[in-house]
Coordinates of C-alpha atoms in Angstrom, one line a residue:
X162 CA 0.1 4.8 16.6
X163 CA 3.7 3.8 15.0
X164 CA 5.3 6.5 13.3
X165 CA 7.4 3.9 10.9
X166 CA 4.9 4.2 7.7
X167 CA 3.3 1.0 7.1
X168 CA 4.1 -0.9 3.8
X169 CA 1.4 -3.1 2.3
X170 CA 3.9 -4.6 -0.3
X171 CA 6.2 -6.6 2.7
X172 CA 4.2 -10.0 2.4
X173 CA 4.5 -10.4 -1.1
X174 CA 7.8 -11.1 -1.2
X175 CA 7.1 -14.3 1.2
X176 CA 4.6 -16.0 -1.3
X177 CA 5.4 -19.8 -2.9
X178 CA 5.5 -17.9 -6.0
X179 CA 7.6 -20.5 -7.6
X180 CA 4.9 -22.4 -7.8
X181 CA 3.3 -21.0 -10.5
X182 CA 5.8 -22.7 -12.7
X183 CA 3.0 -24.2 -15.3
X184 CA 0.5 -21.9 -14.0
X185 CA 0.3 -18.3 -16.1
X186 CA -2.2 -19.2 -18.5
X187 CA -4.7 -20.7 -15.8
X188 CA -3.9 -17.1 -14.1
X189 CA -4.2 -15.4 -17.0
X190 CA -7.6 -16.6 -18.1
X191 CA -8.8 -15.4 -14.6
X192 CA -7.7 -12.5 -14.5
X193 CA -9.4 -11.6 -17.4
X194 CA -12.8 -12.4 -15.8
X195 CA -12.0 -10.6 -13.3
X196 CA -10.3 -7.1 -14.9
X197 CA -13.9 -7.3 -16.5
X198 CA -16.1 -7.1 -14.0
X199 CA -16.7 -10.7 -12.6
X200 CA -16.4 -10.8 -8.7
X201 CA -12.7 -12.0 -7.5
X202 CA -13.9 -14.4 -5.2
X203 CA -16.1 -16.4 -7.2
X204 CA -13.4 -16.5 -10.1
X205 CA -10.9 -17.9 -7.8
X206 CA -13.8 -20.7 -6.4
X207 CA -14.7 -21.9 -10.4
X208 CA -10.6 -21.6 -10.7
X209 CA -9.3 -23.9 -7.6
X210 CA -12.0 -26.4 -8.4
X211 CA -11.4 -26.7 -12.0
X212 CA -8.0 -27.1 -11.0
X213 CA -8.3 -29.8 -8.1
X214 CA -4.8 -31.3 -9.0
X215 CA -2.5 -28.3 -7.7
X216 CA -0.7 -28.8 -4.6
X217 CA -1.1 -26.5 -1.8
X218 CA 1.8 -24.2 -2.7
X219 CA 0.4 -23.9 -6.4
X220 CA -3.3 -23.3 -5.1
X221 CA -1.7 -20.6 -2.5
X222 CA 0.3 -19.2 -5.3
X223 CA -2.4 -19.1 -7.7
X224 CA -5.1 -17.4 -5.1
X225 CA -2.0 -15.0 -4.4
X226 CA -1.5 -13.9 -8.0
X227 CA -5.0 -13.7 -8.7
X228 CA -6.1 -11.5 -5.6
X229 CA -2.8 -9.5 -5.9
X230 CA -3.3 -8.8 -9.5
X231 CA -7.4 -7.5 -8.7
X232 CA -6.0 -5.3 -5.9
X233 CA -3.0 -3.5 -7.0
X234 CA -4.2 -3.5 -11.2
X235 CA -3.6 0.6 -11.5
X236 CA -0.4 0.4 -9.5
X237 CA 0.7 -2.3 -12.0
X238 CA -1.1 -0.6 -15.0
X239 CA 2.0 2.7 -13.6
X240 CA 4.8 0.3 -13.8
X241 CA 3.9 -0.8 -17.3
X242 CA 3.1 2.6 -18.0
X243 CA 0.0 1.9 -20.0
X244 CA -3.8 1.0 -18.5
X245 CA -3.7 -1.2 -21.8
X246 CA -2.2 -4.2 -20.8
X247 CA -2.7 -8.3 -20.7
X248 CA -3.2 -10.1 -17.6
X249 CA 0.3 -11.5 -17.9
X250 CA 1.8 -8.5 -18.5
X251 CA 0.0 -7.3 -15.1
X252 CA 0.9 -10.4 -13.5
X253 CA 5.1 -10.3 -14.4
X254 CA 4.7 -6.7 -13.0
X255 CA 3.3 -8.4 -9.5
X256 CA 5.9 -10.7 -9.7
X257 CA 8.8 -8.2 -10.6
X258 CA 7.9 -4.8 -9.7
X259 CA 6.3 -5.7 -6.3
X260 CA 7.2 -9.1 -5.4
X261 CA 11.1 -9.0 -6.3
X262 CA 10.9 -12.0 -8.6
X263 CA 14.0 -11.8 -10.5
X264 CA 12.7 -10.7 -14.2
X265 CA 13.6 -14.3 -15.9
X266 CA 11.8 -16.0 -13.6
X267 CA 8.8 -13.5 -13.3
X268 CA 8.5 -13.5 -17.1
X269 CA 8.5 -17.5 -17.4
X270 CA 5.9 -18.1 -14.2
X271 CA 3.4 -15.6 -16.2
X272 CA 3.3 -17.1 -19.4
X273 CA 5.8 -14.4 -21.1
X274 CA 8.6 -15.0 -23.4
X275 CA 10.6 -12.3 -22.3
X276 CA 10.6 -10.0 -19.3
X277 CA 8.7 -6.5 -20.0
X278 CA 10.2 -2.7 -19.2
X279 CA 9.1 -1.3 -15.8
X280 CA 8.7 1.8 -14.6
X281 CA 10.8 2.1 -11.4
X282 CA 10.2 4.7 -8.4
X283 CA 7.2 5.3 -6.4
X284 CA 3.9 6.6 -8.2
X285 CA 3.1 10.1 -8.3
X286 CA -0.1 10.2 -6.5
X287 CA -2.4 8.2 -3.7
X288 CA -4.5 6.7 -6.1
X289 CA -1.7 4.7 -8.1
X290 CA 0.4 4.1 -5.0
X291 CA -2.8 2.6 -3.3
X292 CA -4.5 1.5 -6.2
X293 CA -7.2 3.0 -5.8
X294 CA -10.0 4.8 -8.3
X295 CA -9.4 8.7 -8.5
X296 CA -12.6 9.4 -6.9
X297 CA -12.3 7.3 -4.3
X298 CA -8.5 8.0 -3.1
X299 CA -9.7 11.9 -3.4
X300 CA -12.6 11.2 -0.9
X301 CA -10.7 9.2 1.2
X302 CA -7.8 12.4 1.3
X303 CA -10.6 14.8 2.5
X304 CA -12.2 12.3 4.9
X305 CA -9.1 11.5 6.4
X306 CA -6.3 14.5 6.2
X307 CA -3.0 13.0 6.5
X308 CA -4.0 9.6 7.7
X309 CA -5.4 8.5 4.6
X310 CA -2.0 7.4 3.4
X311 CA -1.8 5.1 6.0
X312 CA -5.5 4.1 6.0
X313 CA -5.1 3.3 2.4
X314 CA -2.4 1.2 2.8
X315 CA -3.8 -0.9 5.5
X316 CA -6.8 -1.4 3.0
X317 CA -4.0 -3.7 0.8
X318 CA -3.4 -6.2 2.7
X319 CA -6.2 -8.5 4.3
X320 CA -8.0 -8.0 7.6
X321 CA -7.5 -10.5 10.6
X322 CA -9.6 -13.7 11.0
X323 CA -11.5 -13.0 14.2
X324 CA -13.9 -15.0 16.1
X325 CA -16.3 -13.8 19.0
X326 CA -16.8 -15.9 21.9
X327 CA -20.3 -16.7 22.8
X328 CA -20.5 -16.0 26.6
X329 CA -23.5 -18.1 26.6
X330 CA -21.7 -21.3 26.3
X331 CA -18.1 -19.9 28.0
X332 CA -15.4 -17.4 28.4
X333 CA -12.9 -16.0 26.1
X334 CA -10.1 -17.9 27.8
X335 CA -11.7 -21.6 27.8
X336 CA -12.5 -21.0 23.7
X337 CA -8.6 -19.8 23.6
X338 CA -8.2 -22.9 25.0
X339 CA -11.0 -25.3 23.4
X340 CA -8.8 -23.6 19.8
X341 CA -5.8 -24.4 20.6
X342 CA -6.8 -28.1 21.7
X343 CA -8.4 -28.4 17.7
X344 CA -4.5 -27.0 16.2
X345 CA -6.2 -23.3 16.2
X346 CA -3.6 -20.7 17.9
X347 CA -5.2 -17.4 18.9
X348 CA -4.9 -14.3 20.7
X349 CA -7.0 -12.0 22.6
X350 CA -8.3 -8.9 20.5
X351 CA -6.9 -5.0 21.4
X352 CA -10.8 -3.6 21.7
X353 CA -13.4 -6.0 22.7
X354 CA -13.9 -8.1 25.8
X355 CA -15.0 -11.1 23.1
X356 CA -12.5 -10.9 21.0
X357 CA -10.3 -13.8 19.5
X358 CA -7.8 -13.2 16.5
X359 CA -6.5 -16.3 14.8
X360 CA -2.9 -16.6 14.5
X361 CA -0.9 -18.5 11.7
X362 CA -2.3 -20.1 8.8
X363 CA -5.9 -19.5 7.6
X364 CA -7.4 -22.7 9.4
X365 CA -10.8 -24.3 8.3
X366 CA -13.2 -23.0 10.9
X367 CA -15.8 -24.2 9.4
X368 CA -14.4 -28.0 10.2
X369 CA -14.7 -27.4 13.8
X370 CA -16.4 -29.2 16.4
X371 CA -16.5 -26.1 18.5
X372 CA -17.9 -23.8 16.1
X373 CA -20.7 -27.0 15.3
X374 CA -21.6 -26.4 19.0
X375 CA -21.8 -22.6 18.8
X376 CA -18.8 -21.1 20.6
X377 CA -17.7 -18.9 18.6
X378 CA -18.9 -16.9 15.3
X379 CA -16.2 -15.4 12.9
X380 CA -17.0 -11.8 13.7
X381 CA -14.9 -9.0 13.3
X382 CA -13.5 -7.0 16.2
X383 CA -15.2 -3.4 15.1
X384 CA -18.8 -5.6 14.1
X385 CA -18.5 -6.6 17.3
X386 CA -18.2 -2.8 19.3
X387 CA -21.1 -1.8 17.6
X388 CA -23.4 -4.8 19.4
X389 CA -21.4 -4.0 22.7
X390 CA -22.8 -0.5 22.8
X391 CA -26.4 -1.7 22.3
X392 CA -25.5 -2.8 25.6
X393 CA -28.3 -5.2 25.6
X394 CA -29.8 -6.7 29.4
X395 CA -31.4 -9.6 30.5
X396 CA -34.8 -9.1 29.9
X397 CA -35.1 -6.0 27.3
X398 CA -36.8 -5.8 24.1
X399 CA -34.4 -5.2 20.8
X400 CA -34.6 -4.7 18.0
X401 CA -31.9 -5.2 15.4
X402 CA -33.4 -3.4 12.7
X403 CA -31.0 -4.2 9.9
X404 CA -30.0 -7.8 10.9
X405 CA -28.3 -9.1 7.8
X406 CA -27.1 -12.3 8.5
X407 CA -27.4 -12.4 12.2
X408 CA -24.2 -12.2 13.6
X409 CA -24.6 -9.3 15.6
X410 CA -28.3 -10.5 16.5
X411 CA -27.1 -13.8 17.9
X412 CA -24.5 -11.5 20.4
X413 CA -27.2 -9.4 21.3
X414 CA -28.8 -12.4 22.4
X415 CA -26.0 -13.8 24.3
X416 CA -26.0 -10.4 25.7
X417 CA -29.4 -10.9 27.1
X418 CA -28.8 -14.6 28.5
X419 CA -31.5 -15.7 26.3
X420 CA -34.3 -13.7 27.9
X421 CA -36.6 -11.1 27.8
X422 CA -38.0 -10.3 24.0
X423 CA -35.2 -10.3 20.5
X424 CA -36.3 -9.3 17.7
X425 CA -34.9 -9.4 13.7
X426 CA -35.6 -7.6 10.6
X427 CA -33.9 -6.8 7.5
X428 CA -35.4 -5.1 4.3
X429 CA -33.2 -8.2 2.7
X430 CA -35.6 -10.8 4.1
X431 CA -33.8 -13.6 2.3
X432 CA -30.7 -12.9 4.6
X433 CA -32.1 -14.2 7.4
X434 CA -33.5 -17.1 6.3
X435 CA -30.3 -18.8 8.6
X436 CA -30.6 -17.0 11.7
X437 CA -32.6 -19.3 13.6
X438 CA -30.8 -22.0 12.7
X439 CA -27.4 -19.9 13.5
X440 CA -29.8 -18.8 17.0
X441 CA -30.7 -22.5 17.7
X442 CA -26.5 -23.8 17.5
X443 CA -25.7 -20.6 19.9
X444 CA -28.3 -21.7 22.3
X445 CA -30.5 -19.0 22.2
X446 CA -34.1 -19.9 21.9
X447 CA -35.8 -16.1 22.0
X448 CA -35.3 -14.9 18.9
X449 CA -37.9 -13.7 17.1
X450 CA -37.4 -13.0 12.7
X451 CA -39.7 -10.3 12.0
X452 CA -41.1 -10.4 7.8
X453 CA -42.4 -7.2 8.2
X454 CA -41.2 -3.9 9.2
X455 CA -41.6 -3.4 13.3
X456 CA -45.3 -1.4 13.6
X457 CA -44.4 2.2 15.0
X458 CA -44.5 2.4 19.0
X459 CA -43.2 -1.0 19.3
X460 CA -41.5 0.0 23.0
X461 CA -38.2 -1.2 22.8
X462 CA -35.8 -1.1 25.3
X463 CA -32.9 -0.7 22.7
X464 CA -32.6 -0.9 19.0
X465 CA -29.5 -1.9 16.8
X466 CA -29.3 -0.1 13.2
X467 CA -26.3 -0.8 10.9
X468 CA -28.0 0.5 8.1
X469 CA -27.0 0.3 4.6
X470 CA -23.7 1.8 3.5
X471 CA -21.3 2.7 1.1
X472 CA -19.1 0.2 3.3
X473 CA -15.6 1.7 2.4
X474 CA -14.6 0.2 6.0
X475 CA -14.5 -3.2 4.6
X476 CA -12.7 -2.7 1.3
X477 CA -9.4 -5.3 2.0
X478 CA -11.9 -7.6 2.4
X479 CA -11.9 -8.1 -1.6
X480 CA -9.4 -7.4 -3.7
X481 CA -11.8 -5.6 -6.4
X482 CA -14.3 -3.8 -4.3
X483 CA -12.9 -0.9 -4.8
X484 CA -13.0 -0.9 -8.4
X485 CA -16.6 -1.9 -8.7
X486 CA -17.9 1.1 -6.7
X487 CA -19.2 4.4 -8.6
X488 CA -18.8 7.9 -6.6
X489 CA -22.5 7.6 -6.6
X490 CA -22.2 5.0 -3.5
X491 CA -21.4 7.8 -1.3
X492 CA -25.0 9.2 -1.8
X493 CA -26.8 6.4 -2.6
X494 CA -28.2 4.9 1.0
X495 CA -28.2 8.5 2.6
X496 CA -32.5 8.4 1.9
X497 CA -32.2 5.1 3.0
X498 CA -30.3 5.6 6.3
X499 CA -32.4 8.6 7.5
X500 CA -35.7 6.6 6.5
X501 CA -34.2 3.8 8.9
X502 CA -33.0 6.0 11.3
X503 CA -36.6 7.9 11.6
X504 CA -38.2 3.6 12.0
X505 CA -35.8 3.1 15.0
X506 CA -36.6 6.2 16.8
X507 CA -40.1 5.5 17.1
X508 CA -39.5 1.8 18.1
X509 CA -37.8 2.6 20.8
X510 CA -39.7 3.7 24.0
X511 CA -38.8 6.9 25.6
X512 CA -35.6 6.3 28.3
X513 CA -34.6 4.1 25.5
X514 CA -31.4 3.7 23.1
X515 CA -30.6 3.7 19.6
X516 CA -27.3 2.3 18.2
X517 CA -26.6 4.5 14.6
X518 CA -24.3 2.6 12.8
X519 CA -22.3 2.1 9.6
X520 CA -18.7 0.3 8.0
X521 CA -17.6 3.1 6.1
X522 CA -15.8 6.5 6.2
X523 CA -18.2 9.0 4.9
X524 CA -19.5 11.9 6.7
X525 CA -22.2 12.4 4.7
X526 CA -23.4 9.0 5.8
X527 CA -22.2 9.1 9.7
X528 CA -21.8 12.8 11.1
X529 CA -24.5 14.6 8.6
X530 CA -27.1 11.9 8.8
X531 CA -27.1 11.8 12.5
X532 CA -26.6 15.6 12.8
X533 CA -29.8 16.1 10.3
X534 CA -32.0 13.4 12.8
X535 CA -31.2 15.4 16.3
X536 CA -32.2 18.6 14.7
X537 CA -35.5 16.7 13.2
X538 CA -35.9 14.8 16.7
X539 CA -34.7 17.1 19.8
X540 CA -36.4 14.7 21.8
X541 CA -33.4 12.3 21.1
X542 CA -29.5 13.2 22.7
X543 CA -25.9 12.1 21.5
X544 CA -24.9 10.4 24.6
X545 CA -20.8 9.5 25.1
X546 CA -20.2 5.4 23.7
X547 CA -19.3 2.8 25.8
X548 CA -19.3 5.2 28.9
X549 CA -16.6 3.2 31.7
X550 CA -15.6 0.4 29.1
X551 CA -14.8 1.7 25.6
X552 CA -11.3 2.6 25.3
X553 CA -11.0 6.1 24.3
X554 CA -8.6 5.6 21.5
X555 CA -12.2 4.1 20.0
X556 CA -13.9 7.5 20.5
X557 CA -13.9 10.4 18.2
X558 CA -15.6 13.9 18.8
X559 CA -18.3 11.6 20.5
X560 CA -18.8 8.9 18.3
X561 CA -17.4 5.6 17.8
X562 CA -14.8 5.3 14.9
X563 CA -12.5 2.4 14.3
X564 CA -10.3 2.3 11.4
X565 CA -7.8 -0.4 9.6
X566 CA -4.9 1.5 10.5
X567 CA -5.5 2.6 13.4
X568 CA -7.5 0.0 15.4
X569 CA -6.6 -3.0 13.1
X570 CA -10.4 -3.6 12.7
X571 CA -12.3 -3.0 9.2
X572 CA -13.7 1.2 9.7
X573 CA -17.2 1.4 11.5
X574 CA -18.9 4.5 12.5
X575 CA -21.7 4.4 15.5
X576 CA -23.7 6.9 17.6
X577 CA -25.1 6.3 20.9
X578 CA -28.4 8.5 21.0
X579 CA -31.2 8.0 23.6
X580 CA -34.4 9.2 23.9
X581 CA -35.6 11.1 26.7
X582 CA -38.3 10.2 29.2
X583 CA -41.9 10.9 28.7
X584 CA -41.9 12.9 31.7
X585 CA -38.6 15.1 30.7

């Protein structure tokens, strides 16, 4: 890990932000939606369409200012010195305080008639230099010891685009390849075997033939460890007990070469009402979506659970997560996670495996709840992840834990734990 601290402020000083010339009040106006509550990324949608005249470096510099704004709002709220402030006031602090737009021009591109004081210096404490909730930057400090500086700081800028090959249809290297022949550059990812991260501009994936013909699904790189340990074989029965939307169903499956039994359940059932259609474009014709809970003593060979989490692994993926959590998320799913827990140990059949998996940092939901299951279940073992293929920089005191800062992945947590054998 690099000792030079890592600073989450360098790429806003290489935004079009003299394209908001014109812009501040249609800024403004949504960044008050979203200082109230409203989710960022569905502002921004009703915004850019309302708005279908801008030019690319006006819609780039609007979704900046907008997502900027949400993130770093108590770190701006410092430099103004007040948590009473207008959305433009907020917005010239971006521009000035962080961005280095000069304070005329700052001041005119959000709506102001005159450039505002600023507070200069660096912010007393975590939670204003991260801007970050009290609670949450005080968690994060006990969770993480020194490192939650940097781990904080990585949480500010936004995650890789990363795509996992589907090794059903061909190898990393001829989807490299297939990319780059439709203008997408790429390069291999640090941790897993099917691993692509996109490199330059944000491209329209979505526009691609290859992705039409499922090669690839946007995936990230720690999402993708936790289906690799499931290490799933040609002709097994899974289970991926909490499913979501598939994605890490459809690589079990490609795992499996289409064979033996897959099945899919979710205590969302409405999120899976795409998987087969996902399961039919990836070539996979064995999956099986399950509308009830899996009967105890189903006999599978393996079982996937990513259960429900407080998922502060995944916070730079929107700018105002963060701010619309409540310290009770650390607590909330723990009933939850045991109660799905205690459902995949008695799917699986003895000899058999269960994945324990989350996206956040929180003992309480990783260490304790797996701790509290192998006292209640001593005929189930921690067994080391990834034995022979997991890099060990992936491994921590005999779990799997990935990290932002670390890893460059969004944080996920998983135990490897396997049942013993009716005879032992």
């Amino acid at each position: 890990m690099s000792t030079v601290p890592f600073n989450p402020l360098f790429r806003l000083s290489s935004q079009p932000w003299s394209a908001l010339d014109g812009l501040g009040p249609v800024a403004a106006e949504a960044l008050a939606r979203i200082l109230s509550g409203e989710p960022a990324e569905r502002v921004l949608d009703r915004t850019l369409r309302a708005h279908r005249e801008l030019s690319r470096e006006g819609r780039q510099a609007l979704k900046e200012a907008v997502f900027n704004v949400g993130l770093w709002r108590r770190r701006l709220a410092f430099l103004l010195g007040s948590e009473e402030v207008s959305p433009r006031a907020l917005l010239f602090a971006l521009l000035h305080g962080l961005g280095g737009v000069p304070a005329a021009d700052a001041a005119s591109w959000a709506g102001l008639e005159a450039p505002v004081p600023l507070r200069t210096g660096e912010p007393p404490s975590l939670a204003l230099r991260a801007s970050l909730p009290d609670w949450l930057a005080d968690h994060l400090s006990r969770e993480l010891g020194p490192e939650a500086e940097d781990f904080c700081a990585h949480l500010n800028v936004p995650g890789p685009i990363t795509l996992r090959v589907n090794p059903a249809r061909m190898s990393r290297e001829a989807l490299a390849a297939r990319l780059a022949s439709e203008g997408v550059a790429t390069r291999p990812g640090s941790w897993s075997p099917l691993a692509l991260q996109v490199e330059g501009p944000r491209p329209n994936l979505y526009g691609l033939a290859s992705l039409r013909e499922g090669l690839f699904e946007v995936q990230d790189e720690g999402s993708q460890l936790l289906g690799l340990l499931v290490e799933a074989r040609p002709g097994e029965t899974v289970l991926d007990l909490c499913a979501g939307a598939g994605g890490k169903t459809l690589q079990l499956g490609a795992a499996m070469a289409d064979s033996g039994r897959l099945l899919a359940y979710d205590p969302d059932p409405e999120r899976l009402d795409r998987l087969q259609q996902r399961a039919s474009r990836a070539g996979l014709t064995r999956v099986h979506v399950l509308r009830t809970p899996p009967a105890p003593g189903l006999g599978a060979d393996r079982v996937l659970a990513d259960v429900p989490c407080s998922e502060l692994g995944s916070l730079r993926r929107g700018p105002d997560l963060r701010f619309r959590l409540t310290p009770d998320v650390l607590s909330r799913f723990i009933p939850t996670q045991r109660d799905i827990l205690a459902q995949a140990a008695d799917a699986v059949r003895p000899g058999g495996r269960v994945v324990y998996a989350t996206c956040t940092v929180n003992r309480a939901e990783n260490q304790d709840v797996v701790a509290d299951f192998l006292r209640a279940r001593p005929d189930f073992r921690l067994v080391p992840p990834g034995s022979g293929w997991l890099p060990a920089a992936c491994v921590q005191d005999g779990f799997l834990f990935v990290t932002p800062h670390r890893h460059g992945t969004d944080g996920f947590f998983a135990a490897v734990l396997e049942r013993a054998n009716a005879a032992g």
